[in-house]
């Protein structure tokens, strides 16, 4: 009697089944499988997309005029497949110039959904794959995929997002801040400056950028002899300069 046994096999999920192989027991006179009139065939119910698990392999189809043939089946084990995340580098975003929201576009080789997490929720917020810019700063965004029954967890991919303040926005905010510190504004004769900014000198410029007044720091600044119009007020400190708008009537 000749016994033909299927050799157990293993493959990852979503890959083709490997070629079936067999063990033979019972040949005589140093014969081997080449003397068979028809070779054995293996079959299993496991398809390409069959879930992780163990599936029976059945053997049939061998023929020989010289041997009574019996079969022993085996098993095909499908294991979890690996997966990888593709997450491109992120371009710098500018508050006031870039759109306030944008979508993250990382993908996985498995097609499974990705989860994102920000290292600093004061700079951005993330809802699903949508990012909302909140403030200037640097934040790391981690893309992860935890896997499922058929896929192992992917290795996390981290990308750095830099969010910058618009130069225009910063200047407008500074102008507004200092303009509010000037009182009264509009002014007819003299004004005061009420600010925590440590300055030593005050310079006034007309709309063409010409210097029209210079002051050292004092309680009140006389502008009664200036032509009506809008002027740039420059406060100069030891290490920084701030500016505001002054309206003279």
PDB file of N, CA and C in Angstrom, residues 10-15 50-54 77-83 110 112 145-154:
ATOM      1  N   UNK A  10       1.892  27.079   5.278  1.00  0.00           N
ATOM      2  CA  UNK A  10       1.548  28.352   5.925  1.00  0.00           C
ATOM      3  C   UNK A  10       1.728  29.480   4.922  1.00  0.00           C
ATOM      4  N   UNK A  11       0.810  30.437   4.971  1.00  0.00           N
ATOM      5  CA  UNK A  11       0.969  31.648   4.156  1.00  0.00           C
ATOM      6  C   UNK A  11       0.307  32.824   4.852  1.00  0.00           C
ATOM      7  N   UNK A  12       0.726  34.074   4.532  1.00  0.00           N
ATOM      8  CA  UNK A  12       0.045  35.248   5.093  1.00  0.00           C
ATOM      9  C   UNK A  12      -1.304  35.477   4.411  1.00  0.00           C
ATOM     10  N   UNK A  13      -2.147  36.199   5.088  1.00  0.00           N
ATOM     11  CA  UNK A  13      -3.435  36.613   4.533  1.00  0.00           C
ATOM     12  C   UNK A  13      -3.239  37.392   3.235  1.00  0.00           C
ATOM     13  N   UNK A  14      -4.152  37.193   2.302  1.00  0.00           N
ATOM     14  CA  UNK A  14      -4.221  37.935   1.037  1.00  0.00           C
ATOM     15  C   UNK A  14      -3.035  37.642   0.118  1.00  0.00           C
ATOM     16  N   UNK A  15      -2.454  36.460   0.253  1.00  0.00           N
ATOM     17  CA  UNK A  15      -1.458  35.994  -0.703  1.00  0.00           C
ATOM     18  C   UNK A  15      -1.937  34.677  -1.308  1.00  0.00           C
ATOM     19  N   UNK A  50      -9.494  34.606   2.090  1.00  0.00           N
ATOM     20  CA  UNK A  50     -10.002  33.873   3.253  1.00  0.00           C
ATOM     21  C   UNK A  50      -9.358  34.411   4.523  1.00  0.00           C
ATOM     22  N   UNK A  51     -10.134  34.475   5.594  1.00  0.00           N
ATOM     23  CA  UNK A  51      -9.657  35.030   6.849  1.00  0.00           C
ATOM     24  C   UNK A  51      -8.556  34.178   7.465  1.00  0.00           C
ATOM     25  N   UNK A  52      -7.835  34.796   8.386  1.00  0.00           N
ATOM     26  CA  UNK A  52      -6.810  34.082   9.142  1.00  0.00           C
ATOM     27  C   UNK A  52      -7.437  32.869   9.826  1.00  0.00           C
ATOM     28  N   UNK A  53      -6.769  31.747   9.750  1.00  0.00           N
ATOM     29  CA  UNK A  53      -7.287  30.518  10.355  1.00  0.00           C
ATOM     30  C   UNK A  53      -6.612  29.302   9.753  1.00  0.00           C
ATOM     31  N   UNK A  54      -7.131  28.118  10.076  1.00  0.00           N
ATOM     32  CA  UNK A  54      -6.568  26.858   9.594  1.00  0.00           C
ATOM     33  C   UNK A  54      -7.585  26.175   8.688  1.00  0.00           C
ATOM     34  N   UNK A  77      -2.357  26.884   7.055  1.00  0.00           N
ATOM     35  CA  UNK A  77      -2.574  27.899   8.074  1.00  0.00           C
ATOM     36  C   UNK A  77      -2.352  29.286   7.465  1.00  0.00           C
ATOM     37  N   UNK A  78      -3.370  30.145   7.574  1.00  0.00           N
ATOM     38  CA  UNK A  78      -3.260  31.524   7.097  1.00  0.00           C
ATOM     39  C   UNK A  78      -2.968  32.410   8.305  1.00  0.00           C
ATOM     40  N   UNK A  79      -1.875  33.148   8.227  1.00  0.00           N
ATOM     41  CA  UNK A  79      -1.446  34.018   9.325  1.00  0.00           C
ATOM     42  C   UNK A  79      -1.746  35.480   8.997  1.00  0.00           C
ATOM     43  N   UNK A  80      -1.665  36.341  10.021  1.00  0.00           N
ATOM     44  CA  UNK A  80      -1.884  37.767   9.800  1.00  0.00           C
ATOM     45  C   UNK A  80      -0.807  38.333   8.874  1.00  0.00           C
ATOM     46  N   UNK A  81      -1.229  39.186   7.978  1.00  0.00           N
ATOM     47  CA  UNK A  81      -0.300  39.832   7.056  1.00  0.00           C
ATOM     48  C   UNK A  81       0.242  41.118   7.675  1.00  0.00           C
ATOM     49  N   UNK A  82       1.395  41.529   7.211  1.00  0.00           N
ATOM     50  CA  UNK A  82       1.936  42.822   7.620  1.00  0.00           C
ATOM     51  C   UNK A  82       1.300  43.930   6.777  1.00  0.00           C
ATOM     52  N   UNK A  83       1.370  45.137   7.277  1.00  0.00           N
ATOM     53  CA  UNK A  83       0.889  46.301   6.530  1.00  0.00           C
ATOM     54  C   UNK A  83       1.807  47.468   6.810  1.00  0.00           C
ATOM     55  N   UNK A 110      -2.872  47.909   3.442  1.00  0.00           N
ATOM     56  CA  UNK A 110      -4.022  47.039   3.671  1.00  0.00           C
ATOM     57  C   UNK A 110      -5.336  47.678   3.241  1.00  0.00           C
ATOM     58  N   UNK A 112      -6.899  49.640   5.270  1.00  0.00           N
ATOM     59  CA  UNK A 112      -7.617  49.916   6.508  1.00  0.00           C
ATOM     60  C   UNK A 112      -7.483  51.395   6.879  1.00  0.00           C
ATOM     61  N   UNK A 145      -2.217  52.494  12.580  1.00  0.00           N
ATOM     62  CA  UNK A 145      -3.252  51.545  12.156  1.00  0.00           C
ATOM     63  C   UNK A 145      -3.076  50.306  13.021  1.00  0.00           C
ATOM     64  N   UNK A 146      -4.080  50.004  13.836  1.00  0.00           N
ATOM     65  CA  UNK A 146      -3.941  48.985  14.878  1.00  0.00           C
ATOM     66  C   UNK A 146      -4.059  47.555  14.374  1.00  0.00           C
ATOM     67  N   UNK A 147      -4.435  47.386  13.093  1.00  0.00           N
ATOM     68  CA  UNK A 147      -4.610  46.029  12.571  1.00  0.00           C
ATOM     69  C   UNK A 147      -5.962  45.459  12.919  1.00  0.00           C
ATOM     70  N   UNK A 148      -6.208  44.234  12.450  1.00  0.00           N
ATOM     71  CA  UNK A 148      -7.458  43.525  12.754  1.00  0.00           C
ATOM     72  C   UNK A 148      -7.177  42.029  12.753  1.00  0.00           C
ATOM     73  N   UNK A 149      -8.199  41.235  12.565  1.00  0.00           N
ATOM     74  CA  UNK A 149      -8.021  39.785  12.580  1.00  0.00           C
ATOM     75  C   UNK A 149      -7.057  39.316  11.500  1.00  0.00           C
ATOM     76  N   UNK A 150      -7.012  40.036  10.378  1.00  0.00           N
ATOM     77  CA  UNK A 150      -6.212  39.593   9.240  1.00  0.00           C
ATOM     78  C   UNK A 150      -4.892  40.333   9.065  1.00  0.00           C
ATOM     79  N   UNK A 151      -4.743  41.481   9.734  1.00  0.00           N
ATOM     80  CA  UNK A 151      -3.533  42.276   9.577  1.00  0.00           C
ATOM     81  C   UNK A 151      -2.913  42.597  10.931  1.00  0.00           C
ATOM     82  N   UNK A 152      -1.603  42.510  10.983  1.00  0.00           N
ATOM     83  CA  UNK A 152      -0.868  42.982  12.149  1.00  0.00           C
ATOM     84  C   UNK A 152      -0.909  44.504  12.196  1.00  0.00           C
ATOM     85  N   UNK A 153      -0.655  45.065  13.356  1.00  0.00           N
ATOM     86  CA  UNK A 153      -0.592  46.519  13.480  1.00  0.00           C
ATOM     87  C   UNK A 153       0.556  47.054  12.630  1.00  0.00           C
ATOM     88  N   UNK A 154       0.309  48.198  12.002  1.00  0.00           N
ATOM     89  CA  UNK A 154       1.363  48.845  11.211  1.00  0.00           C
ATOM     90  C   UNK A 154       2.296  49.620  12.125  1.00  0.00           C
TER      91      UNK A 154
END
